[in-house]
């Protein structure tokens, strides 16, 4: 863990996770004849995915607006030895098609990779198009792996790593352009958290887009003399218990950051780990406070709910004060 | 050793009679099994497993095998009876340890516990989507075997079926054969009593399927229909085929056919078992006279 640089926040390159995921998948489909891709009316009129849809009619599919079918078709392909990636709007995968995820992916234990886009509050289209439940839901399903990459490049690394991972994976990515967290190469391992900044007073354990904003908060607080560590908990399940316990022993004060309901999410999972291990630590959970969020675009919604750098800094400051 | 490949219709009828009796013995020795539904699906299942699937217990993962998906997963006991009959699993395990902790024969079939089961099912409305995945995989590899899916008429009330029905026809997945065990009864209602079909066949046709409606209790008709399916042509595929097999829940046991919902899940005592076995023998003898 640690040992590489993270971006100076003001000049972080913006990355579109969805575009990078698509680019990586196009590469995987071309390179690996066992990789399949299934979309739900997301193939597009033209572009690389449409070209592959035309080129590989039995390996690059679009089921139309039918997410339940998407999940089980992917399971069928996996049962025949393929590695299917299924991608569509997160809420319609993890809520609408949950029966299929539970039974056909997890219970049948097949290596399907679902990519739920518009994760967290990133859609900008209100509660029907946001997802604040998948960490808790996937955590409670046996055999599932749940991943929320922190930036676009990490998505690409994670997709590569997923090829050899046993069992089904749910991958949550945001909708639009997000800043890059990392500007140096590093080894990505599913289930192994990354310490992106060391700190002695408090440790923020963040996931997804929360990692970048937690770094910004840490830099703001550093100017005030507070030493804040930041951990990128990109894998929600299986959770990296060692990373959590090590941070708890080091700083004794933890803050979780997730654009997810604080009930059942990353913060709850961290609390489980601490209590079961009997390691005492203070914990503040930053997330959605068990409510359906307001309408509004992500650039306004994230600051409104205190998920931007200054918002996270404010909460951490108050908790440590 | 039981013959696992049967050719003639009288042989298949005889086998269906045996399987029906095994099902009733499960209700006696294991108790609380789904009985009336498996009884109505028995003829189609026997025709598939003992003839048309070319099912080979010694080569279950051959990529070129014909596949069978039990979408009405609560009929798992029907698969178990056929597998035990074929020597794939011991009878004791079924009669003594059905749905018991740590044993393989659960109330719904699990592919990891029971060799021969293609996919674990139980939640309704999933089977056809599994078949679509299999159909694409086969077509991608030039494998021209068939994928059969057994569904219930009650199950078709699940919306997810219609996502799959629409898709399979849109993409000419003619290597799929859907068979509806149209047994006219769900757990609570007789057909048309609650949810109403104007015409089940017309619904499938409107979605682009090649529909054949048959007497699903007449082995001669089942055999003829399965024998005359259009050949799987991957280069120039046609429509997927739907066989609506009209049956009566509890088929083969007259008192169950009269009040099928009462025998959806049940057990039998010794006296009732003797009565059902005698009725099944009579029924089987009658079936052989049909043509």
Coordinates of C-alpha atoms in Angstrom, one line a residue:
Chain A
X1 CA 0.0 0.0 0.0
X2 CA 1.1 3.6 -0.6
X3 CA 4.3 4.7 -2.1
X4 CA 3.0 6.5 -5.2
X5 CA 1.7 10.0 -6.0
X6 CA -1.8 11.1 -6.2
X7 CA -3.0 14.1 -8.2
X8 CA -2.6 17.7 -7.1
X9 CA -6.3 18.3 -7.0
X10 CA -6.6 21.6 -8.9
X11 CA -5.0 20.2 -12.0
X12 CA -6.4 16.7 -12.0
X13 CA -7.3 15.4 -15.5
X14 CA -11.0 14.8 -16.0
X15 CA -11.8 11.3 -17.1
X16 CA -15.0 9.8 -18.3
X17 CA -15.2 6.4 -16.6
X18 CA -18.0 5.1 -18.9
X19 CA -15.9 6.0 -22.0
X20 CA -12.8 4.4 -20.6
X21 CA -14.8 1.3 -19.7
X22 CA -16.2 1.1 -23.2
X23 CA -12.7 1.5 -24.7
X24 CA -11.3 -1.2 -22.5
X25 CA -14.2 -3.6 -23.2
X26 CA -13.8 -3.0 -27.0
X27 CA -10.2 -4.1 -26.6
X28 CA -11.1 -7.1 -24.5
X29 CA -13.7 -8.2 -27.0
X30 CA -11.3 -8.0 -29.9
X31 CA -8.5 -9.8 -28.0
X32 CA -10.4 -12.5 -26.2
X33 CA -12.9 -14.7 -28.1
X34 CA -14.6 -15.7 -24.8
X35 CA -15.5 -12.1 -23.8
X36 CA -19.1 -11.1 -24.4
X37 CA -20.8 -7.8 -24.0
X38 CA -24.5 -7.2 -23.4
X39 CA -26.1 -3.9 -23.3
X40 CA -29.7 -2.7 -22.8
X41 CA -30.5 -0.2 -25.5
X42 CA -27.1 1.3 -25.0
X43 CA -25.4 0.1 -28.2
X44 CA -25.7 3.5 -29.9
X45 CA -26.5 4.4 -33.5
X46 CA -22.8 4.4 -34.4
X47 CA -19.4 4.0 -32.8
X48 CA -17.1 1.1 -31.7
X49 CA -19.8 -0.8 -29.8
X50 CA -22.3 -0.7 -32.7
X51 CA -19.5 -1.9 -35.0
X52 CA -18.8 -4.9 -32.7
X53 CA -22.6 -5.5 -32.4
X54 CA -22.6 -5.9 -36.2
X55 CA -19.4 -7.9 -36.3
X56 CA -20.1 -10.4 -33.5
X57 CA -23.9 -11.0 -33.5
X58 CA -23.6 -13.8 -31.0
X59 CA -21.1 -12.2 -28.7
X60 CA -22.0 -8.5 -28.6
X61 CA -25.7 -8.3 -27.8
X62 CA -28.3 -5.7 -27.0
X63 CA -31.4 -7.1 -25.3
X64 CA -33.3 -3.9 -25.6
X65 CA -34.9 -2.2 -22.6
X66 CA -35.1 -5.5 -20.7
X67 CA -32.7 -5.7 -17.8
X68 CA -34.0 -8.9 -16.3
X69 CA -33.4 -10.7 -19.6
X70 CA -29.9 -9.0 -19.8
X71 CA -28.8 -10.6 -16.5
X72 CA -30.0 -14.1 -17.2
X73 CA -28.7 -14.2 -20.8
X74 CA -25.3 -13.2 -19.4
X75 CA -25.6 -16.1 -16.9
X76 CA -26.4 -18.5 -19.8
X77 CA -23.3 -17.4 -21.7
X78 CA -21.2 -17.8 -18.6
X79 CA -22.6 -21.3 -18.1
X80 CA -21.3 -22.1 -21.6
X81 CA -17.8 -20.9 -20.7
X82 CA -17.9 -17.3 -21.7
X83 CA -16.9 -14.2 -19.7
X84 CA -19.9 -11.8 -20.2
X85 CA -19.9 -8.1 -19.3
X86 CA -23.4 -6.7 -19.0
X87 CA -23.8 -3.0 -18.8
X88 CA -26.7 -0.6 -18.2
X89 CA -28.0 2.0 -15.8
X90 CA -27.2 0.9 -12.3
X91 CA -30.7 1.3 -10.8
X92 CA -32.3 -0.9 -13.4
X93 CA -29.7 -3.6 -12.8
X94 CA -29.3 -3.7 -9.1
X95 CA -32.9 -3.0 -8.2
X96 CA -35.1 -4.1 -11.1
X97 CA -33.1 -7.2 -12.0
X98 CA -32.2 -8.2 -8.4
X99 CA -34.0 -11.5 -8.6
X100 CA -31.9 -12.5 -11.6
X101 CA -28.7 -11.3 -10.0
X102 CA -29.5 -13.2 -6.8
X103 CA -30.5 -16.5 -8.5
X104 CA -28.8 -16.7 -11.8
X105 CA -25.5 -15.0 -11.1
X106 CA -24.9 -15.5 -7.4
X107 CA -26.8 -18.7 -6.5
X108 CA -25.6 -20.3 -9.8
X109 CA -22.2 -18.8 -9.1
X110 CA -21.2 -17.8 -12.6
X111 CA -18.5 -15.3 -13.7
X112 CA -20.7 -12.5 -15.1
X113 CA -19.5 -9.0 -14.7
X114 CA -22.3 -6.4 -14.4
X115 CA -21.4 -2.8 -14.9
X116 CA -24.0 -0.4 -13.3
X117 CA -23.5 3.1 -14.7
X118 CA -24.9 6.3 -13.2
X119 CA -23.7 5.1 -9.7
X120 CA -24.5 7.1 -6.6
X121 CA -25.9 10.5 -7.3
X122 CA -24.2 10.9 -10.6
X123 CA -27.1 10.7 -13.0
X124 CA -28.6 14.0 -12.1
X125 CA -32.1 12.6 -12.9
X126 CA -33.4 12.0 -9.4
X127 CA -34.0 8.9 -7.3
X128 CA -35.3 6.7 -10.1
X129 CA -32.0 7.0 -11.9
X130 CA -29.6 7.1 -8.9
X131 CA -28.4 4.1 -6.9
X132 CA -27.8 4.3 -3.2
X133 CA -28.5 0.7 -2.3
X134 CA -26.1 -1.6 -4.2
X135 CA -23.4 -1.8 -1.6
X136 CA -25.8 -3.1 1.1
X137 CA -27.7 -5.3 -1.4
X138 CA -24.6 -7.0 -3.0
X139 CA -22.9 -7.3 0.4
X140 CA -25.8 -9.4 1.6
X141 CA -25.8 -11.8 -1.4
X142 CA -23.5 -14.8 -1.0
X143 CA -20.9 -15.3 -3.8
X144 CA -21.1 -11.7 -5.0
X145 CA -18.2 -9.3 -5.4
X146 CA -18.9 -5.6 -5.3
X147 CA -16.5 -3.0 -6.7
X148 CA -16.6 0.8 -7.0
X149 CA -13.6 2.1 -8.9
X150 CA -12.3 5.5 -7.9
X151 CA -11.4 6.8 -11.4
X152 CA -11.5 5.9 -15.0
X153 CA -8.0 4.4 -15.2
X154 CA -8.8 2.2 -12.3
X155 CA -11.9 1.0 -14.1
X156 CA -9.7 -0.3 -16.9
X157 CA -7.3 -2.0 -14.5
X158 CA -10.2 -3.5 -12.7
X159 CA -11.8 -4.9 -15.9
X160 CA -8.5 -6.6 -16.7
X161 CA -8.2 -8.0 -13.2
X162 CA -11.8 -9.2 -13.4
X163 CA -11.0 -11.7 -16.2
X164 CA -9.5 -14.2 -13.8
X165 CA -11.8 -13.5 -10.9
X166 CA -14.0 -16.4 -9.8
X167 CA -17.8 -15.7 -9.5
X168 CA -20.0 -12.8 -10.3
X169 CA -19.0 -9.1 -9.9
X170 CA -21.1 -6.0 -9.7
X171 CA -19.2 -2.9 -10.8
X172 CA -20.5 0.5 -10.0
X173 CA -19.3 3.4 -12.1
X174 CA -20.4 7.1 -12.2
X175 CA -22.1 8.7 -15.2
X176 CA -19.9 11.5 -16.5
X177 CA -16.6 13.1 -16.2
X178 CA -14.7 12.6 -13.0
X179 CA -11.3 13.8 -11.9
X180 CA -8.4 11.2 -12.0
X181 CA -7.2 10.2 -8.6
X182 CA -4.0 8.5 -9.7
X183 CA -1.3 9.9 -12.0
X184 CA 1.2 7.1 -11.6
X185 CA 1.0 3.4 -12.5
X186 CA 0.2 1.0 -9.7
X187 CA -0.8 -2.6 -9.2
X188 CA -4.6 -3.1 -8.8
X189 CA -5.8 -6.1 -6.9
X190 CA -9.5 -6.9 -6.3
X191 CA -10.1 -6.9 -2.6
X192 CA -6.9 -5.0 -1.7
X193 CA -7.5 -1.4 -0.5
X194 CA -5.0 1.3 -1.6
X195 CA -3.6 3.9 0.8
X196 CA -3.5 7.1 -1.3
X197 CA -2.4 9.4 1.5
X198 CA -0.8 8.7 4.8
X199 CA -2.1 10.6 7.9
X200 CA -1.7 10.3 11.6
X201 CA -4.8 12.0 13.1
X202 CA -7.8 10.6 11.2
X203 CA -8.3 8.2 8.3
X204 CA -10.9 8.7 5.6
X205 CA -12.0 5.4 4.0
X206 CA -13.7 6.4 0.8
X207 CA -15.0 4.6 -2.3
X208 CA -15.8 5.5 -5.9
X209 CA -15.8 9.2 -6.6
X210 CA -15.6 9.9 -2.8
X211 CA -11.9 9.1 -3.0
X212 CA -11.0 12.2 -5.0
X213 CA -13.1 14.5 -2.9
X214 CA -11.7 13.0 0.3
X215 CA -8.2 13.8 -1.0
X216 CA -9.2 17.4 -1.6
X217 CA -10.6 17.5 1.9
X218 CA -7.4 16.0 3.3
X219 CA -5.3 18.7 1.6
X220 CA -7.6 21.4 2.9
X221 CA -7.3 20.0 6.5
X222 CA -3.5 19.6 6.1
X223 CA -3.2 23.4 5.8
X224 CA -5.0 23.6 9.1
X225 CA -2.6 21.3 10.7
X226 CA -4.7 18.1 10.7
X227 CA -2.9 15.0 9.4
X228 CA -5.5 13.1 7.4
X229 CA -5.0 9.7 5.7
X230 CA -7.1 8.5 2.8
X231 CA -7.8 4.9 1.8
X232 CA -9.3 4.0 -1.6
X233 CA -11.7 1.1 -0.6
X234 CA -12.5 0.2 -4.2
X235 CA -13.7 -3.3 -3.3
X236 CA -16.8 -3.2 -1.0
X237 CA -17.0 -7.0 -1.0
X238 CA -14.8 -8.8 0.0
X239 CA -13.9 -6.0 2.3
X240 CA -10.2 -5.4 3.1
X241 CA -10.4 -6.0 6.9
X242 CA -6.7 -5.6 7.4
X243 CA -6.7 -2.1 5.9
X244 CA -9.6 -1.0 8.1
X245 CA -8.1 -2.5 11.3
X246 CA -4.6 -1.1 10.6
X247 CA -6.1 2.4 10.1
X248 CA -8.2 2.1 13.2
X249 CA -5.1 1.1 15.2
X250 CA -3.1 3.9 13.7
X251 CA -5.4 6.9 14.0
X252 CA -8.3 5.7 16.2
X253 CA -10.6 7.9 14.2
X254 CA -12.2 6.9 11.0
X255 CA -14.5 8.6 8.5
X256 CA -16.3 6.7 5.7
X257 CA -17.3 8.5 2.5
X258 CA -19.7 7.0 0.0
X259 CA -22.4 8.4 -2.2
X260 CA -24.7 5.6 -0.9
X261 CA -27.2 5.3 1.9
X262 CA -25.3 5.3 5.2
X263 CA -27.6 2.3 6.2
X264 CA -26.0 -0.8 5.0
X265 CA -23.2 0.8 3.0
X266 CA -19.4 1.1 3.3
X267 CA -19.7 2.8 6.7
X268 CA -21.9 0.0 8.1
X269 CA -19.5 -2.6 6.7
X270 CA -16.5 -0.8 8.4
X271 CA -18.5 -0.8 11.7
X272 CA -19.1 -4.5 11.4
X273 CA -15.4 -5.1 10.9
X274 CA -14.4 -3.0 13.9
X275 CA -16.9 -4.5 16.2
X276 CA -16.2 -8.1 15.2
X277 CA -12.5 -7.5 15.7
X278 CA -13.0 -5.7 19.0
X279 CA -10.8 -2.8 17.8
X280 CA -12.0 0.5 19.3
X281 CA -12.3 3.5 17.0
X282 CA -14.5 6.4 16.5
X283 CA -16.4 6.3 13.2
X284 CA -18.3 9.0 11.3
X285 CA -20.3 7.9 8.3
X286 CA -20.6 10.4 5.5
X287 CA -23.3 9.3 3.0
X288 CA -26.9 9.8 2.1
X289 CA -28.9 10.0 5.3
X290 CA -31.6 7.4 4.5
X291 CA -33.6 9.7 2.2
X292 CA -34.5 9.9 -1.5
X293 CA -32.3 12.7 -2.8
X294 CA -33.3 15.9 -4.5
X295 CA -33.3 16.4 -8.2
X296 CA -30.3 18.3 -9.6
X297 CA -27.1 17.8 -11.6
X298 CA -24.1 16.1 -10.0
X299 CA -22.0 19.2 -9.9
X300 CA -24.7 20.8 -7.7
X301 CA -25.9 17.7 -5.9
X302 CA -22.5 16.5 -4.6
X303 CA -21.7 19.8 -2.9
X304 CA -25.3 20.1 -1.6
X305 CA -25.0 16.8 0.3
X306 CA -21.5 17.7 1.5
X307 CA -19.6 15.2 -0.8
X308 CA -17.2 17.8 -2.3
X309 CA -13.8 18.5 -0.8
X310 CA -14.9 21.5 1.4
X311 CA -18.0 19.6 2.5
X312 CA -16.1 16.5 3.6
X313 CA -13.5 18.7 5.3
X314 CA -16.2 20.5 7.2
X315 CA -17.6 17.2 8.6
X316 CA -14.2 15.8 9.4
X317 CA -13.2 19.0 11.1
X318 CA -16.3 19.0 13.3
X319 CA -15.9 15.3 14.1
X320 CA -12.2 15.7 15.1
X321 CA -12.7 19.1 16.9
Chain B
X1 CA -29.7 -51.7 -15.8
X2 CA -32.5 -49.4 -17.0
X3 CA -32.5 -48.6 -20.7
X4 CA -31.9 -44.9 -21.0
X5 CA -32.6 -44.6 -24.7
X6 CA -36.1 -45.5 -25.9
X7 CA -37.3 -45.4 -29.4
X8 CA -40.9 -46.5 -29.7
X9 CA -43.9 -44.7 -28.4
X10 CA -45.2 -47.7 -26.3
X11 CA -41.8 -47.8 -24.6
X12 CA -42.1 -44.1 -23.8
X13 CA -45.6 -44.5 -22.5
X14 CA -44.5 -47.4 -20.3
X15 CA -41.6 -45.3 -19.0
X16 CA -44.0 -42.3 -18.3
X17 CA -46.1 -44.7 -16.2
X18 CA -43.0 -45.8 -14.2
X19 CA -41.9 -42.2 -13.6
X20 CA -45.5 -41.3 -12.5
X21 CA -45.3 -44.1 -9.9
X22 CA -41.9 -43.0 -8.8
X23 CA -43.3 -39.5 -8.3
X24 CA -46.1 -40.8 -6.1
X25 CA -43.6 -42.9 -4.1
X26 CA -41.7 -39.6 -3.4
X27 CA -44.9 -38.2 -2.1
X28 CA -45.2 -41.3 0.1
X29 CA -41.6 -41.6 1.4
X30 CA -40.3 -38.1 1.2
X31 CA -43.7 -36.3 1.7
X32 CA -44.6 -32.8 0.8
X33 CA -43.4 -32.8 -2.7
X34 CA -44.8 -30.9 -5.7
X35 CA -46.8 -33.7 -7.3
X36 CA -49.6 -32.6 -9.5
X37 CA -47.4 -30.3 -11.7
X38 CA -44.7 -33.0 -12.3
X39 CA -47.4 -35.5 -13.2
X40 CA -48.7 -33.2 -16.0
X41 CA -45.1 -32.6 -17.3
X42 CA -44.1 -36.3 -17.2
X43 CA -44.9 -37.3 -20.8
X44 CA -43.0 -34.4 -22.4
X45 CA -40.1 -34.8 -19.9
X46 CA -39.8 -38.6 -20.6
X47 CA -39.9 -38.0 -24.4
X48 CA -37.1 -35.5 -24.1
X49 CA -34.8 -37.3 -21.6
X50 CA -35.2 -40.9 -22.9
X51 CA -35.2 -40.0 -26.6
X52 CA -34.8 -36.5 -28.0
X53 CA -32.2 -35.0 -25.8
X54 CA -29.9 -38.0 -26.3
X55 CA -29.1 -37.4 -22.7
X56 CA -25.9 -39.1 -21.7
X57 CA -25.2 -39.3 -18.0
X58 CA -21.6 -40.1 -18.7
X59 CA -21.0 -36.9 -20.7
X60 CA -22.9 -34.2 -19.0
X61 CA -20.7 -31.3 -20.0
X62 CA -20.1 -32.0 -23.6
X63 CA -20.3 -28.6 -25.3
X64 CA -22.3 -30.1 -28.2
X65 CA -25.0 -31.6 -26.0
X66 CA -28.7 -30.8 -26.3
X67 CA -29.7 -28.8 -23.3
X68 CA -32.8 -28.8 -21.1
X69 CA -33.8 -25.9 -18.8
X70 CA -36.5 -26.6 -16.2
X71 CA -38.0 -23.1 -15.9
X72 CA -40.8 -24.4 -13.7
X73 CA -38.1 -25.3 -11.1
X74 CA -40.6 -26.6 -8.6
X75 CA -40.9 -29.7 -10.8
X76 CA -37.3 -30.7 -9.8
X77 CA -38.5 -34.0 -8.3
X78 CA -39.5 -35.1 -11.9
X79 CA -35.8 -34.7 -12.9
X80 CA -34.7 -36.5 -9.8
X81 CA -36.9 -39.5 -10.6
X82 CA -35.6 -39.7 -14.1
X83 CA -32.0 -39.3 -13.0
X84 CA -32.4 -42.1 -10.4
X85 CA -34.1 -44.3 -12.9
X86 CA -31.1 -43.8 -15.2
X87 CA -28.7 -44.7 -12.4
X88 CA -27.2 -41.2 -12.1
X89 CA -28.2 -41.0 -8.4
X90 CA -29.2 -43.6 -5.9
X91 CA -33.0 -44.0 -5.1
X92 CA -32.3 -44.1 -1.3
X93 CA -31.0 -40.5 -1.5
X94 CA -34.2 -39.4 -3.1
X95 CA -36.7 -41.4 -1.0
X96 CA -34.9 -40.9 2.4
X97 CA -33.1 -37.6 2.1
X98 CA -35.3 -35.4 -0.1
X99 CA -35.0 -31.8 1.0
X100 CA -33.0 -32.7 4.0
X101 CA -30.1 -30.6 5.3
X102 CA -26.8 -31.4 3.7
X103 CA -28.3 -33.6 1.0
X104 CA -28.5 -32.9 -2.7
X105 CA -32.2 -33.3 -3.8
X106 CA -33.8 -30.0 -2.7
X107 CA -37.3 -28.8 -3.3
X108 CA -35.8 -26.9 -6.2
X109 CA -33.0 -28.3 -8.4
X110 CA -29.4 -27.1 -7.8
X111 CA -26.9 -27.7 -10.6
X112 CA -24.0 -28.0 -8.2
X113 CA -25.7 -30.6 -6.0
X114 CA -27.4 -32.7 -8.6
X115 CA -25.4 -33.9 -11.6
X116 CA -27.6 -33.6 -14.7
X117 CA -29.2 -30.3 -13.8
X118 CA -28.1 -27.6 -16.2
X119 CA -29.0 -24.6 -14.1
X120 CA -30.4 -24.0 -10.7
X121 CA -33.9 -22.8 -10.9
X122 CA -36.9 -22.1 -8.6
X123 CA -37.7 -18.4 -9.1
X124 CA -40.1 -18.4 -12.1
X125 CA -39.7 -16.7 -15.4
X126 CA -36.0 -17.2 -15.8
X127 CA -35.7 -20.3 -18.1
X128 CA -36.0 -18.7 -21.5
X129 CA -33.4 -16.1 -20.8
X130 CA -30.9 -18.9 -19.8
X131 CA -31.8 -20.5 -23.2
X132 CA -31.0 -17.3 -25.0
X133 CA -27.5 -17.3 -23.5
X134 CA -27.0 -20.9 -24.5
X135 CA -28.4 -20.3 -28.0
X136 CA -26.0 -17.4 -28.7
X137 CA -23.1 -19.4 -27.3
X138 CA -23.9 -22.4 -29.6
X139 CA -24.5 -20.3 -32.6
X140 CA -21.2 -18.5 -32.0
X141 CA -19.4 -21.8 -32.1
X142 CA -21.4 -23.4 -34.9
X143 CA -23.0 -26.0 -32.6
X144 CA -26.4 -27.0 -34.0
X145 CA -27.9 -28.8 -31.0
X146 CA -31.2 -27.8 -29.4
X147 CA -32.1 -26.1 -26.2
X148 CA -35.3 -27.1 -24.7
X149 CA -37.1 -25.1 -22.0
X150 CA -40.0 -26.5 -20.0
X151 CA -42.4 -23.8 -18.6
X152 CA -45.6 -23.7 -16.8
X153 CA -48.7 -21.9 -17.9
X154 CA -49.0 -20.2 -14.5
X155 CA -45.3 -19.2 -14.8
X156 CA -46.0 -17.3 -18.0
X157 CA -47.7 -14.6 -15.8
X158 CA -44.1 -13.5 -14.9
X159 CA -43.2 -10.5 -17.1
X160 CA -39.6 -11.5 -17.5
X161 CA -40.7 -14.4 -19.8
X162 CA -42.0 -11.8 -22.3
X163 CA -38.7 -10.0 -22.4
X164 CA -37.1 -13.3 -23.5
X165 CA -39.9 -14.3 -25.8
X166 CA -39.7 -11.0 -27.6
X167 CA -35.9 -11.2 -27.8
X168 CA -35.6 -14.8 -29.0
X169 CA -37.9 -14.3 -31.9
X170 CA -36.3 -11.0 -32.8
X171 CA -32.9 -12.7 -33.1
X172 CA -34.1 -15.9 -34.8
X173 CA -32.9 -18.2 -32.1
X174 CA -34.5 -21.1 -33.7
X175 CA -32.3 -23.5 -31.8
X176 CA -34.7 -22.9 -28.8
X177 CA -37.7 -25.0 -28.3
X178 CA -40.1 -23.7 -25.5
X179 CA -42.6 -26.2 -24.2
X180 CA -45.4 -25.0 -22.1
X181 CA -46.9 -27.6 -19.8
X182 CA -50.4 -26.0 -20.1
X183 CA -51.8 -27.8 -17.2
X184 CA -54.6 -25.3 -16.5
X185 CA -53.9 -24.7 -12.9
X186 CA -51.6 -22.6 -10.7
X187 CA -51.2 -23.0 -7.0
X188 CA -54.5 -21.1 -6.3
X189 CA -56.5 -20.7 -9.5
X190 CA -57.8 -22.7 -12.4
X191 CA -56.9 -21.3 -15.9
X192 CA -59.0 -18.2 -16.7
X193 CA -60.3 -17.9 -13.1
X194 CA -58.0 -15.0 -12.3
X195 CA -55.5 -14.1 -15.0
X196 CA -57.1 -14.6 -18.5
X197 CA -55.5 -15.6 -21.8
X198 CA -57.5 -14.8 -24.8
X199 CA -55.3 -17.3 -26.6
X200 CA -51.9 -18.4 -25.3
X201 CA -50.9 -19.6 -28.8
X202 CA -51.9 -16.3 -30.4
X203 CA -49.7 -14.4 -27.8
X204 CA -46.6 -16.4 -28.7
X205 CA -47.4 -16.1 -32.4
X206 CA -47.8 -12.3 -32.1
X207 CA -44.3 -12.2 -30.6
X208 CA -42.9 -14.1 -33.7
X209 CA -42.8 -17.8 -32.6
X210 CA -43.7 -20.9 -34.6
X211 CA -46.4 -22.3 -32.3
X212 CA -47.6 -25.9 -32.3
X213 CA -50.5 -26.7 -29.9
X214 CA -50.7 -30.4 -29.0
X215 CA -52.3 -32.9 -26.6
X216 CA -49.5 -33.0 -24.1
X217 CA -50.8 -36.2 -22.6
X218 CA -50.7 -38.1 -25.9
X219 CA -47.2 -39.6 -26.3
X220 CA -47.9 -40.3 -30.0
X221 CA -48.5 -36.6 -30.6
X222 CA -45.6 -35.5 -28.4
X223 CA -43.3 -37.9 -30.3
X224 CA -44.5 -36.8 -33.7
X225 CA -44.1 -33.1 -32.8
X226 CA -40.6 -33.5 -31.5
X227 CA -39.6 -35.7 -34.4
X228 CA -40.9 -33.1 -36.9
X229 CA -39.2 -30.0 -35.6
X230 CA -37.5 -28.1 -38.4
X231 CA -33.7 -28.8 -38.5
X232 CA -31.5 -26.3 -36.6
X233 CA -30.0 -24.2 -39.4
X234 CA -27.6 -21.7 -37.9
X235 CA -26.8 -20.0 -41.2
X236 CA -30.4 -19.4 -42.1
X237 CA -32.3 -19.5 -38.9
X238 CA -36.1 -19.4 -38.7
X239 CA -38.4 -18.8 -35.8
X240 CA -38.0 -20.3 -32.4
X241 CA -40.6 -23.0 -31.7
X242 CA -43.2 -23.0 -28.9
X243 CA -45.0 -26.2 -28.2
X244 CA -48.1 -25.7 -26.1
X245 CA -48.7 -29.1 -24.5
X246 CA -52.2 -29.1 -23.2
X247 CA -52.4 -31.3 -20.1
X248 CA -54.3 -31.5 -16.8
X249 CA -52.5 -30.9 -13.6
X250 CA -52.3 -34.3 -11.8
X251 CA -52.3 -36.1 -15.2
X252 CA -52.6 -39.9 -14.9
X253 CA -54.3 -39.9 -11.4
X254 CA -58.0 -39.3 -11.9
X255 CA -58.9 -37.9 -8.5
X256 CA -56.0 -35.4 -8.7
X257 CA -57.1 -34.3 -12.2
X258 CA -60.5 -33.5 -10.7
X259 CA -59.2 -31.2 -8.0
X260 CA -55.6 -30.4 -9.1
X261 CA -55.0 -27.4 -6.8
X262 CA -55.5 -29.8 -3.8
X263 CA -52.5 -31.9 -4.9
X264 CA -50.1 -29.0 -5.8
X265 CA -47.8 -30.0 -2.9
X266 CA -48.8 -33.1 -1.0
X267 CA -47.8 -36.3 0.7
X268 CA -49.5 -39.8 0.3
X269 CA -50.1 -42.5 2.8
X270 CA -49.8 -46.2 2.0
X271 CA -53.4 -46.6 1.1
X272 CA -53.4 -43.6 -1.2
X273 CA -50.2 -44.7 -2.8
X274 CA -51.6 -48.1 -3.6
X275 CA -54.7 -46.4 -5.1
X276 CA -52.6 -44.0 -7.2
X277 CA -50.3 -46.8 -8.5
X278 CA -53.4 -48.8 -9.6
X279 CA -54.8 -45.7 -11.3
X280 CA -51.5 -45.0 -13.1
X281 CA -51.4 -48.6 -14.4
X282 CA -54.9 -48.3 -15.8
X283 CA -54.1 -44.9 -17.3
X284 CA -50.8 -46.1 -18.8
X285 CA -52.6 -49.1 -20.4
X286 CA -55.2 -46.7 -21.9
X287 CA -52.5 -44.5 -23.3
X288 CA -51.0 -47.3 -25.2
X289 CA -54.2 -47.9 -27.1
X290 CA -54.2 -44.3 -28.5
X291 CA -52.4 -43.5 -31.8

